[in-house]
mmCIF file of C-alpha atoms in Angstrom:
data_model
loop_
_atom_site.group_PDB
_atom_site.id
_atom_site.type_symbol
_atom_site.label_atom_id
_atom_site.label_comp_id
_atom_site.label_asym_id
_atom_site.label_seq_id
_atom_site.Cartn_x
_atom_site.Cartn_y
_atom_site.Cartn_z
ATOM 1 C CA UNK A 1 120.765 95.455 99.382
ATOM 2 C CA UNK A 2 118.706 98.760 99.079
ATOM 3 C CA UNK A 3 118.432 100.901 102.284
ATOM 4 C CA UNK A 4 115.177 100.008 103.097
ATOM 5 C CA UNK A 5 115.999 96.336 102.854
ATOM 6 C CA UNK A 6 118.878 96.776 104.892
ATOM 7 C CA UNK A 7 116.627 98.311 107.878
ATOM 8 C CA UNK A 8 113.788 95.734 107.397
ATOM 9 C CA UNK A 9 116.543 92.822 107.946
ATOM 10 C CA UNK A 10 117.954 94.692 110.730
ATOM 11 C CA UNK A 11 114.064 95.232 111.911
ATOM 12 C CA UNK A 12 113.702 91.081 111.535
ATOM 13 C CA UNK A 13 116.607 90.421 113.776
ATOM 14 C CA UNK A 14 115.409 91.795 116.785
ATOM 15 C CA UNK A 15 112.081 91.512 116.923
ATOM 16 C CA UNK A 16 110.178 88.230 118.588
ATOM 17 C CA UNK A 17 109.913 84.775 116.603
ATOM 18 C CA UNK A 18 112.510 86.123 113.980
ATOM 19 C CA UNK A 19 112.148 84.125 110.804
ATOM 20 C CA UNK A 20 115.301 82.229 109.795
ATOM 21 C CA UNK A 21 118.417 84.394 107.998
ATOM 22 C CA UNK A 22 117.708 84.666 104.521
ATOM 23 C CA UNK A 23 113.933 84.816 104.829
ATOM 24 C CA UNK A 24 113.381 88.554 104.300
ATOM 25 C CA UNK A 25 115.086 87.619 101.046
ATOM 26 C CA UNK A 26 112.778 85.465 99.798
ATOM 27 C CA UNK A 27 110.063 87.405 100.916
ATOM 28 C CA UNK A 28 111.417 91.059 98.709
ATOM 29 C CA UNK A 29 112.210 88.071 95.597
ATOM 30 C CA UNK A 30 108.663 86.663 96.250
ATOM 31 C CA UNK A 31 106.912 90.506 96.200
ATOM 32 C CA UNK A 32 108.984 91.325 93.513
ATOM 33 C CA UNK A 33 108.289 88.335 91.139
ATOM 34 C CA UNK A 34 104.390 88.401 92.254
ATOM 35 C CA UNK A 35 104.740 92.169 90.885
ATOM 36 C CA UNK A 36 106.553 91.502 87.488
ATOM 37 C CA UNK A 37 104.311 88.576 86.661
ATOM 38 C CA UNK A 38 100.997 89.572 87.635
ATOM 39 C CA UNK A 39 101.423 92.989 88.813
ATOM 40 C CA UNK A 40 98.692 93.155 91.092
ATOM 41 C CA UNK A 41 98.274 92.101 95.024
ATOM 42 C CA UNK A 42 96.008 92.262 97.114
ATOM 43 C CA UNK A 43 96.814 94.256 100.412
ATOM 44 C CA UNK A 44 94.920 96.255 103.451
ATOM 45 C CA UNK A 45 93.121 99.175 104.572
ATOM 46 C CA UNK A 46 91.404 102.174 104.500
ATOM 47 C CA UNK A 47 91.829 105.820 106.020
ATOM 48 C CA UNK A 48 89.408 108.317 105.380
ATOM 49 C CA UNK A 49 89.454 109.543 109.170
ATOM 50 C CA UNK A 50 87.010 112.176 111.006
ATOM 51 C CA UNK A 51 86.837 113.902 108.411
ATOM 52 C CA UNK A 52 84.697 111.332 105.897
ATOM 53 C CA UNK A 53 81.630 113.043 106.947
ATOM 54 C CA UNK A 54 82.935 116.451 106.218
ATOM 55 C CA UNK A 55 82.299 117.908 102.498
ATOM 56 C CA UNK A 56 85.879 117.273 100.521
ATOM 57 C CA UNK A 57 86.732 117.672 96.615
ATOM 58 C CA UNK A 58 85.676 114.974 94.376
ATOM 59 C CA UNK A 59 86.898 114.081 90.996
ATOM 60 C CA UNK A 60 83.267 112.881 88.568
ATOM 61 C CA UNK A 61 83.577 111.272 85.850
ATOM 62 C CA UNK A 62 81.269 109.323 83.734
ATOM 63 C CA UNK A 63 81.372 107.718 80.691
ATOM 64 C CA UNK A 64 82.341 109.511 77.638
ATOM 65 C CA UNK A 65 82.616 112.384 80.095
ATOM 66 C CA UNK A 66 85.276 114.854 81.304
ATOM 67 C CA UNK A 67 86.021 115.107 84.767
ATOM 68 C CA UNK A 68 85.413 118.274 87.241
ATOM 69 C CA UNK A 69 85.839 118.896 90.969
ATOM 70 C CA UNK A 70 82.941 119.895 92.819
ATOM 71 C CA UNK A 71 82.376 120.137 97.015
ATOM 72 C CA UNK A 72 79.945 116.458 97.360
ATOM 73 C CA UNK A 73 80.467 113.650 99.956
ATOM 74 C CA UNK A 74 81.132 110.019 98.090
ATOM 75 C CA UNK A 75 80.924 107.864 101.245
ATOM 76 C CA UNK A 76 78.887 109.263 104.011
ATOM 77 C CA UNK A 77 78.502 107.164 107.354
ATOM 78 C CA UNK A 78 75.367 105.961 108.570
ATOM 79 C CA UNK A 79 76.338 103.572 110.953
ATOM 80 C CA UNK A 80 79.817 102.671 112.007
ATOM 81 C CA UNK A 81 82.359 100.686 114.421
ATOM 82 C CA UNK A 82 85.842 101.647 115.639
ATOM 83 C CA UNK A 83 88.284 98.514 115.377
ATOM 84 C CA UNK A 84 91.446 98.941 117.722
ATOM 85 C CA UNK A 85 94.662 98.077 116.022
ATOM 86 C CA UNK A 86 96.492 97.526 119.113
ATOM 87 C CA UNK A 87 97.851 93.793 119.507
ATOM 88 C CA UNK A 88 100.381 92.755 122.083
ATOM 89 C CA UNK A 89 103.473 93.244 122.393
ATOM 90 C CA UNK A 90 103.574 96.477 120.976
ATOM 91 C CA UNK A 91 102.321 95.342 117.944
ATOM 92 C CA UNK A 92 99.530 96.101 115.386
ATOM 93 C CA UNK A 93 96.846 94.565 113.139
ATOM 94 C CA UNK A 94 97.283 95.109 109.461
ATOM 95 C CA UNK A 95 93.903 94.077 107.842
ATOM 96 C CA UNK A 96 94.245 91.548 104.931
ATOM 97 C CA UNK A 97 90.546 90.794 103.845
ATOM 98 C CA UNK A 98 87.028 92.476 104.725
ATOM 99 C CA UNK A 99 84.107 90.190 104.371
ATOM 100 C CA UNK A 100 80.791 90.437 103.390
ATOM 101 C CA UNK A 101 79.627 90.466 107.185
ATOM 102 C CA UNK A 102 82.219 92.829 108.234
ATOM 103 C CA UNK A 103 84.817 90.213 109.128
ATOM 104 C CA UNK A 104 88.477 91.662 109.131
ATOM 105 C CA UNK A 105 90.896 89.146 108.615
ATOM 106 C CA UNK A 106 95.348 90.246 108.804
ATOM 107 C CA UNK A 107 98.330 89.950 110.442
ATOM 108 C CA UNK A 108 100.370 91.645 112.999
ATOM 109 C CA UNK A 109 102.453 93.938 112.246
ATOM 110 C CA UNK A 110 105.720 96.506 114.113
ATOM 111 C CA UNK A 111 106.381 99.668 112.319
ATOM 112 C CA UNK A 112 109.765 101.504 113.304
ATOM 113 C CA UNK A 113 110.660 105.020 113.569
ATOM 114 C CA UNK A 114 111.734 105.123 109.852
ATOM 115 C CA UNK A 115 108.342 104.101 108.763
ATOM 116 C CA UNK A 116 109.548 100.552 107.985
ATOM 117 C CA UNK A 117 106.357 97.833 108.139
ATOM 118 C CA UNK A 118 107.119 94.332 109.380
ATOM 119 C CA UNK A 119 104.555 91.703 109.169
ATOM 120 C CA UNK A 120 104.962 88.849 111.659
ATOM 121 C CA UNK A 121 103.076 85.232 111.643
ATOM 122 C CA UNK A 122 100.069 84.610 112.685
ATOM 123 C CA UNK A 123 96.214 85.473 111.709
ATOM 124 C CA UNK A 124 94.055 87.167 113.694
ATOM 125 C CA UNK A 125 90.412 88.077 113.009
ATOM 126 C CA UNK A 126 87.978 90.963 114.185
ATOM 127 C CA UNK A 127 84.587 92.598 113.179
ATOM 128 C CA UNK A 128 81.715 94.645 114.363
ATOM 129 C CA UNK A 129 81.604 94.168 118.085
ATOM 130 C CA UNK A 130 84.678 91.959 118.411
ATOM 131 C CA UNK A 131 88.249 93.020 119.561
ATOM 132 C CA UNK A 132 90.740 91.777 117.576
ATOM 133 C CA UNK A 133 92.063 88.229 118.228
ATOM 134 C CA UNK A 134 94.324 85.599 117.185
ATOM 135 C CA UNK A 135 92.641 82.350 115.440
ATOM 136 C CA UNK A 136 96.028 80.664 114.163
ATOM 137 C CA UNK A 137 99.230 80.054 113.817
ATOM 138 C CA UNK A 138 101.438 80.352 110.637
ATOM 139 C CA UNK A 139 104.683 77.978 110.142
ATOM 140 C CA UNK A 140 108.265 79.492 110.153
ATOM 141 C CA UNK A 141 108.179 80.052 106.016
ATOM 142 C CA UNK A 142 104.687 81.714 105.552
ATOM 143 C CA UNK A 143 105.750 85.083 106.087
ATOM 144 C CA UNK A 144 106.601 84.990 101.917
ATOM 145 C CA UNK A 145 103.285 84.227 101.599
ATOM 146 C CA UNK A 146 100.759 86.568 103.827
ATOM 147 C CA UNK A 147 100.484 88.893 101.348
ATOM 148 C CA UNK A 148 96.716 87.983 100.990
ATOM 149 C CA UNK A 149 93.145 86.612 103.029
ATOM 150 C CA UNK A 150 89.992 85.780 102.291
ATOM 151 C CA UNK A 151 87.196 86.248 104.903
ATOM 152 C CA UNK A 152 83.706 85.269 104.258
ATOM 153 C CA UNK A 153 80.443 83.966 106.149
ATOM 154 C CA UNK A 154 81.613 80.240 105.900
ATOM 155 C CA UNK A 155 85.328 80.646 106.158
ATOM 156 C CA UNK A 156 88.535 82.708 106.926
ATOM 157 C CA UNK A 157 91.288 81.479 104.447
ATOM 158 C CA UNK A 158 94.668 82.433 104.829
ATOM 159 C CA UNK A 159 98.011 80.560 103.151
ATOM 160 C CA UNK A 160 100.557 79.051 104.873
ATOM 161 C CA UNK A 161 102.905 78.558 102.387
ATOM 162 C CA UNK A 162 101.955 77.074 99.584
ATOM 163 C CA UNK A 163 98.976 75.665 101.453
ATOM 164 C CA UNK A 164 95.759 77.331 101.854
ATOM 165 C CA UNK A 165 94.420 77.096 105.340
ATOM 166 C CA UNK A 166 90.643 77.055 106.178
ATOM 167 C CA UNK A 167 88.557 77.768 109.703
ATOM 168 C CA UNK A 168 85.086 78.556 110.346
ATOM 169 C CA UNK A 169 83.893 81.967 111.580
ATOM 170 C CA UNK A 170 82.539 80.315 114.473
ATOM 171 C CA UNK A 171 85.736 78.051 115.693
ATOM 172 C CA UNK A 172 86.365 74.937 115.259
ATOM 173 C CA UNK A 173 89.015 73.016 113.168
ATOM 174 C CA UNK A 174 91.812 74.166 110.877
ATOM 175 C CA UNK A 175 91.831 72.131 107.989
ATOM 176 C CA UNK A 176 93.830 72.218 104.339
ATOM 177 C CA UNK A 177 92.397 72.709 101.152
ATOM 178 C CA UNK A 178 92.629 71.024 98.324
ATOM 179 C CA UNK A 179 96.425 71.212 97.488
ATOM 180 C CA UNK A 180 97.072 73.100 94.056
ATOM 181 C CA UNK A 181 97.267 76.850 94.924
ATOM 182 C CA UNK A 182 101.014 78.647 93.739
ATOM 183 C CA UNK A 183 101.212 81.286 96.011
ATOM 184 C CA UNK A 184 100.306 84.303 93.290
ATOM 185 C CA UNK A 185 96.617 84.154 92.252
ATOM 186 C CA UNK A 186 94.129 85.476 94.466
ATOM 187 C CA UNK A 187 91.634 83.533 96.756
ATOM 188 C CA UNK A 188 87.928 84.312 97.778
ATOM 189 C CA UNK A 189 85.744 83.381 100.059
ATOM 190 C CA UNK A 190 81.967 84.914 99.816
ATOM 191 C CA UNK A 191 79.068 83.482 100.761
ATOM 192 C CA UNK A 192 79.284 79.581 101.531
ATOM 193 C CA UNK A 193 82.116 79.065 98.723
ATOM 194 C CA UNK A 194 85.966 79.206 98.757
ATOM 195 C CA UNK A 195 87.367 79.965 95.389
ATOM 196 C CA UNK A 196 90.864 79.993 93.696
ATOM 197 C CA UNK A 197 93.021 78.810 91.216
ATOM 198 C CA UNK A 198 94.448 75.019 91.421
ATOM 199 C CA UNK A 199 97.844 75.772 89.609
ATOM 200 C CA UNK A 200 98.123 71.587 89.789
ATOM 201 C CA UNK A 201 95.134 70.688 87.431
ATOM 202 C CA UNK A 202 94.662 74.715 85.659
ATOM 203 C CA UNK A 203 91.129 74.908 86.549
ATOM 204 C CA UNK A 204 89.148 77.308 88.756
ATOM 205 C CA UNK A 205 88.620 75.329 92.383
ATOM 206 C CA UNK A 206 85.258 75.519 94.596
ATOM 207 C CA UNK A 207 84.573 74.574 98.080
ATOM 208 C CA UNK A 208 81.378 74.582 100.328
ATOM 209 C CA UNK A 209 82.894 76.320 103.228
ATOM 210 C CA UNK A 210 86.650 74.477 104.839
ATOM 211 C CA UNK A 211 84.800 71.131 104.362
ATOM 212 C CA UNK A 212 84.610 68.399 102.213
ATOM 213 C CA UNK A 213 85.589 67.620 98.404
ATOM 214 C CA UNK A 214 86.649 70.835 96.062
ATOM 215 C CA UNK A 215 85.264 70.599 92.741
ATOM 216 C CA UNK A 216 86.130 72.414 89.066
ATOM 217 C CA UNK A 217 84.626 74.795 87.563
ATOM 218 C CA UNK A 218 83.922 73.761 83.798
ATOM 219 C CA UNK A 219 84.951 76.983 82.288
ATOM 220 C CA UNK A 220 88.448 77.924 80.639
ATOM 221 C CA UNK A 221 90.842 80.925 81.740
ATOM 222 C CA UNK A 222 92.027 82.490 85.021
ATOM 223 C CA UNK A 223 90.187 83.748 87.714
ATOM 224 C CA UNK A 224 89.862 86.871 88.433
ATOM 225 C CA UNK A 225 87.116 88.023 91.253
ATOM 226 C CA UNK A 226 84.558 86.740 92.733
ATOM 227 C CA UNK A 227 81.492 87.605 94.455
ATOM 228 C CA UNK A 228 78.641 84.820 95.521
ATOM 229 C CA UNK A 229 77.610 83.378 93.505
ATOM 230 C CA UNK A 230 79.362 84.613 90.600
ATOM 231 C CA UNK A 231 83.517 83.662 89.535
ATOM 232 C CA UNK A 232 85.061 85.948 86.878
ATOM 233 C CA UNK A 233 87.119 83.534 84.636
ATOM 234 C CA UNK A 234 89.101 85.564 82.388
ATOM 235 C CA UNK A 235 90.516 84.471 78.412
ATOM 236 C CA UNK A 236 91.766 87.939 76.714
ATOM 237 C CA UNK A 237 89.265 90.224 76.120
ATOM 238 C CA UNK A 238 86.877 87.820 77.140
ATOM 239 C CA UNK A 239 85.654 87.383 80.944
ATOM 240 C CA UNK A 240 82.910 84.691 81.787
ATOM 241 C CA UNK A 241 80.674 85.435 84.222
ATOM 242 C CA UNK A 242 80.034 81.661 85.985
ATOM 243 C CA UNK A 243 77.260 81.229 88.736
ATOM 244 C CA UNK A 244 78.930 78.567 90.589
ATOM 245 C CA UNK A 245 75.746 76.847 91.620
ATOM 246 C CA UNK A 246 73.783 76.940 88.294
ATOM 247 C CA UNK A 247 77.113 76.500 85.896
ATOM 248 C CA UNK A 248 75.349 79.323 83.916
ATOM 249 C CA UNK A 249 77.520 81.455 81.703
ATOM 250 C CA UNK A 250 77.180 85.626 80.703
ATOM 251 C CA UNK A 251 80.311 87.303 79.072
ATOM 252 C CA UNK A 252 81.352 90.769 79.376
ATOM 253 C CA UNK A 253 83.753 92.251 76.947
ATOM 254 C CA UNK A 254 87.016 94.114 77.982
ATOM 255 C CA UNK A 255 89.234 96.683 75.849
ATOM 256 C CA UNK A 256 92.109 94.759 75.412
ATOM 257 C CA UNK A 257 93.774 91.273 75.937
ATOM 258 C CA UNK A 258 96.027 93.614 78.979
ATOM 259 C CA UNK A 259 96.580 91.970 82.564
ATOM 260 C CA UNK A 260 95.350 94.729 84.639
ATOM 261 C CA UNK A 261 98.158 96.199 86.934
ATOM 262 C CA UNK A 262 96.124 96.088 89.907
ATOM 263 C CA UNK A 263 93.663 93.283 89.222
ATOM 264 C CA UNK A 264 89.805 93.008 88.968
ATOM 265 C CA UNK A 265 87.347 93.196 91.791
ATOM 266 C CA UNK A 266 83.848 92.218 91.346
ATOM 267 C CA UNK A 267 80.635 92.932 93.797
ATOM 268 C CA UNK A 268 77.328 92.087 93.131
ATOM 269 C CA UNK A 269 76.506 95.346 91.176
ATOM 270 C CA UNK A 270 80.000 95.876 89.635
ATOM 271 C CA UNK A 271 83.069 94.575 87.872
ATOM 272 C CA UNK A 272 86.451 96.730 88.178
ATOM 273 C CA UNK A 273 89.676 96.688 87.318
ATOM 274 C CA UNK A 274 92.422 98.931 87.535
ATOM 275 C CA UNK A 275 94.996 99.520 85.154
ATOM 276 C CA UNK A 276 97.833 102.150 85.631
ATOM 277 C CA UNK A 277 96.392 105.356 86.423
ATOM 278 C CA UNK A 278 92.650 104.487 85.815
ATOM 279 C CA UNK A 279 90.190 102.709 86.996
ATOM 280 C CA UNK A 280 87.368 101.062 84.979
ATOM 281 C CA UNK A 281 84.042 100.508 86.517
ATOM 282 C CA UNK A 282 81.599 98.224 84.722
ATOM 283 C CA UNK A 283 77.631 97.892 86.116
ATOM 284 C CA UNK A 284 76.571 94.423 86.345
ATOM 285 C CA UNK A 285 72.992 95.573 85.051
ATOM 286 C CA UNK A 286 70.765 95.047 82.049
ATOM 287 C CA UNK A 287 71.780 98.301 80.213
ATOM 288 C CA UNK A 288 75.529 98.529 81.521
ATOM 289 C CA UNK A 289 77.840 101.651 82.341
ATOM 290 C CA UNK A 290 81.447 101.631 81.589
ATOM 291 C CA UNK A 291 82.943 105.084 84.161
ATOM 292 C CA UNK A 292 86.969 105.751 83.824
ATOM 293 C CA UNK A 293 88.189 107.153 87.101
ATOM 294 C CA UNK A 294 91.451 109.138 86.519
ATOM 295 C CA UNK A 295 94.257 110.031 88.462
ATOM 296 C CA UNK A 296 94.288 106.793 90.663
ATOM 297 C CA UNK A 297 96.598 107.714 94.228
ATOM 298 C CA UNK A 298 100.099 106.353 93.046
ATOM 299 C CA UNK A 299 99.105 105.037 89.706
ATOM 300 C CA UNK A 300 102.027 103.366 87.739
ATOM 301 C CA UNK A 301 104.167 103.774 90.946
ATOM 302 C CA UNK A 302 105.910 100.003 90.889
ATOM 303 C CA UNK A 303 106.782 100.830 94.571
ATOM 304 C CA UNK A 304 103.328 101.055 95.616
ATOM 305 C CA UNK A 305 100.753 97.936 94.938
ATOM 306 C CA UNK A 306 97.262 98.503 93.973
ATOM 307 C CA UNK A 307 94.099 96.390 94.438
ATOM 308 C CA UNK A 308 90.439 97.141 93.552
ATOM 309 C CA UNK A 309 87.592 95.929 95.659
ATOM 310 C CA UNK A 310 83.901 95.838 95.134
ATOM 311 C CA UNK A 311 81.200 96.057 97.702
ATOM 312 C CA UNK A 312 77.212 96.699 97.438
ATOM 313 C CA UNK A 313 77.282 100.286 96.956
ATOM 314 C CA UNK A 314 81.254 101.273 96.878
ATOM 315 C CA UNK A 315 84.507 100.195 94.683
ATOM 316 C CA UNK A 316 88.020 101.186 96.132
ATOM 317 C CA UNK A 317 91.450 101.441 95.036
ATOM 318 C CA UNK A 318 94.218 101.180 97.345
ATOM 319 C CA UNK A 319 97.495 101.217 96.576
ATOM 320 C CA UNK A 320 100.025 100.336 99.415
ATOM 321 C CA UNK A 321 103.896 100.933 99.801
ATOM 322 C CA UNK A 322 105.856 97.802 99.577
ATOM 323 C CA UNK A 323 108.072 98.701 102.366
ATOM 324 C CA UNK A 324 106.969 101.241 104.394
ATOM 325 C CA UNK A 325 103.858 102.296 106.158
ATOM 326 C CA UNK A 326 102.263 104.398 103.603
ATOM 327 C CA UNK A 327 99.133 103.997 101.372
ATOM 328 C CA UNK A 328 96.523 106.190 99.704
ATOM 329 C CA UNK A 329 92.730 104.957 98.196
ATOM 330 C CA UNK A 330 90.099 105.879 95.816
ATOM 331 C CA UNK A 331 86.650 105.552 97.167
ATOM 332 C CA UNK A 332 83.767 105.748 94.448
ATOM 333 C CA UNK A 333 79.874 105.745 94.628
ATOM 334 C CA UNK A 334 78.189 103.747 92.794
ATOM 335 C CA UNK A 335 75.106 105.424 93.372
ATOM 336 C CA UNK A 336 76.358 108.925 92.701
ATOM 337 C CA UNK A 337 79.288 108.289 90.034
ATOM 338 C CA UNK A 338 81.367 110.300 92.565
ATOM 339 C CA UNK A 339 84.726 109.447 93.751
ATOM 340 C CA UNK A 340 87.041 110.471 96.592
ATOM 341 C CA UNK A 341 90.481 110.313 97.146
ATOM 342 C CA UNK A 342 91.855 109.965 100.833
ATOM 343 C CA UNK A 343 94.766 108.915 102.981
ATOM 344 C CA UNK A 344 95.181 105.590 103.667
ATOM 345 C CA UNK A 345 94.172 102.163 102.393
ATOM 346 C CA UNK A 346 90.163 100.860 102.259
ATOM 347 C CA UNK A 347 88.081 98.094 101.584
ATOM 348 C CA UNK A 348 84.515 96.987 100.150
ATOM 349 C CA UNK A 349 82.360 94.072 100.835
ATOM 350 C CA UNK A 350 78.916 93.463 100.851
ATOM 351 C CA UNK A 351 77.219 96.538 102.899
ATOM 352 C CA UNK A 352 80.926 97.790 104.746
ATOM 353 C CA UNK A 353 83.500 100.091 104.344
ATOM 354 C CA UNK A 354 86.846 99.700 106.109
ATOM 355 C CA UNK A 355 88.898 102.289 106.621
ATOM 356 C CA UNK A 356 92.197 102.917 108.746
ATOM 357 C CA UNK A 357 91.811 105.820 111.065
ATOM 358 C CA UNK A 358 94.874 106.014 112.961
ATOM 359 C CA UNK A 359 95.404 102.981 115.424
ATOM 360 C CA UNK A 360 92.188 102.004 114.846
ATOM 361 C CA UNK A 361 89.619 100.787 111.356
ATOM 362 C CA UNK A 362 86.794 102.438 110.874
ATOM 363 C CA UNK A 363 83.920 99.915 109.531
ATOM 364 C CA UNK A 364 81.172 101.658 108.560
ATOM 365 C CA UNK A 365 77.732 100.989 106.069
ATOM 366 C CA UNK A 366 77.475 103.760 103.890
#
């Protein structure tokens, strides 16, 4: 046992609702193995602080382009929310999952003097005008498994073990979903749909909101992003475009047959993926633009992992420490093919930008 494992077990051990011994275990093996395999995660956040409406350097790049650094603003505020961190017990929300509506979905979390992050059960859930609170309870082995959440108009998701768990923005019941998901892909939830991969029967799995019967998608490969209506199935240097109402099919080429080391993230006007120090932006329009952003915070860095998400007018890299409380992001423009670089971890969805600003999130609509 490393260092730093040694102080997060000692961490577990005195802190509230302790998992059982051997647990932190299984959750390094489990982080570890998600990394080898698939070598991207989804995690939290965002940090540009006060000073995202200031002027800062920028990296440009566009295609077939080199890069140069010029004084511009990539993100600028127009409206904006401050999301308090603070949870009780001395503890504090880690965001999982920003929605299309500004929904933050995560977890608790402690952080000790050494820097060492702790996430502890339970999901809470927050968003423009709404303190943070707690919506559920996780079971006594999820902890493994909180490494990602969906949040979208018609449902949080969240897993609880091997289960994925499903309740309505507005309240009501938590119910299962349909049983098949392995505890490595990535789930979505955008619009009215729940999306993921059913390990069980290898197809891509849909759901109208937490209710009723899931359905497959017709289409071949592994998902990789989503964004309503639209699932990216991936088959080598193929990836299908699928409307999941209309079945309808569009394919967009890729480089090479590669598994991204961060993953794909897909908004309605982009698909992006991220693969060791770059990241590839690809415009979801009639006459599409392929950008390579350089230079990606902690690119190739196994102890940090990276994951790429798409919203209306932004895409963001963030690429987390596994261990401690550290992270760093890439925020690019769509509209301006300019990119910042800034402390912290962010997300995209839909209009919003989250990102961490101390013991609070910034949301804001640039």
């Amino acid at each position: 046992m490393d260092e730093i494992e040694r102080r997060v077990a000692e961490r577990l051990a005195r802190i509230e609702d302790a998992p059982p011994p051997g647990l932190h275990g299984k959750v390094v093996t489990a982080a570890r193995d998600r990394r080898r395999r698939r070598r991207r995660v989804a995690l939290l956040g965002a940090a540009t602080g006060a000073a995202a409406v200031a002027l800062v350097p920028v990296v440009v790049l566009t295609a077939g382009s080199g890069s140069r650094t010029a004084p511009a603003t990539a993100v600028t505020p127009a409206r904006d929310t401050v999301i308090s961190r603070a949870l009780p017990g001395g503890r504090r929300l880690r965001a999982m999952a920003l929605g299309s509506d500004g929904s933050v979905l995560g977890v608790p979390t402690t952080v000790d003097a050494e820097r060492v992050r702790v996430t502890q059960r339970g999901v809470w859930a927050a968003g423009p005008g709404r303190a943070a609170r707690r919506v559920a309870d996780t079971g006594p082995d999820s902890l493994p498994y909180l490494w990602t959440m969906a949040a979208g108009r018609a449902a949080y998701v969240w897993p609880d073990g091997t289960r994925l768990r499903c309740l309505p923005p507005g309240g009501g019941e938590v119910t299962t979903l349909r049983p098949g998901w392995d505890g490595r892909g990535r789930f979505y939830s955008d619009g009215d749909t729940v999306v993921w991969w059913d390990a069980d029967r290898k197809a891509v799995a849909t759901n109208l909101g937490c209710t009723g019967a899931a359905r497959n998608l017709p289409v071949k490969g592994t998902l990789e992003a989503f964004s309503f209506p639209h699932a990216y199935v991936r088959s080598g240097r193929t990836m299908r475009r699928v409307d999941v109402l209309s079945g309808r099919e569009t394919t967009i080429p890729l480089p090479d047959a590669r598994e991204p080391s961060a993953g794909f993230g897909a908004g309605p006007n982009a698909l992006a993926w991220a693969d060791g120090n770059t990241l590839t932006v690809h415009t979801l329009s009639p006459r599409p633009v392929r950008r390579a952003i350089p230079n990606l915070p902690h690119g190739g860095d196994d102890a940090y992992l990276g994951r790429v998400t798409v919203g209306d007018h932004v895409v963001v890299f963030s690429a987390a420490h596994q261990d401690l409380d550290d992270a760093s992001s890439l925020v690019h423009d769509l509209r301006t093919g300019k990119s910042t670089t800034v402390p912290g971890e962010a997300w995209a969805a839909g209009p919003y930008l989250l990102r961490q600003e101390g013991d609070g999130y910034r949301l804001t609509r640039p």
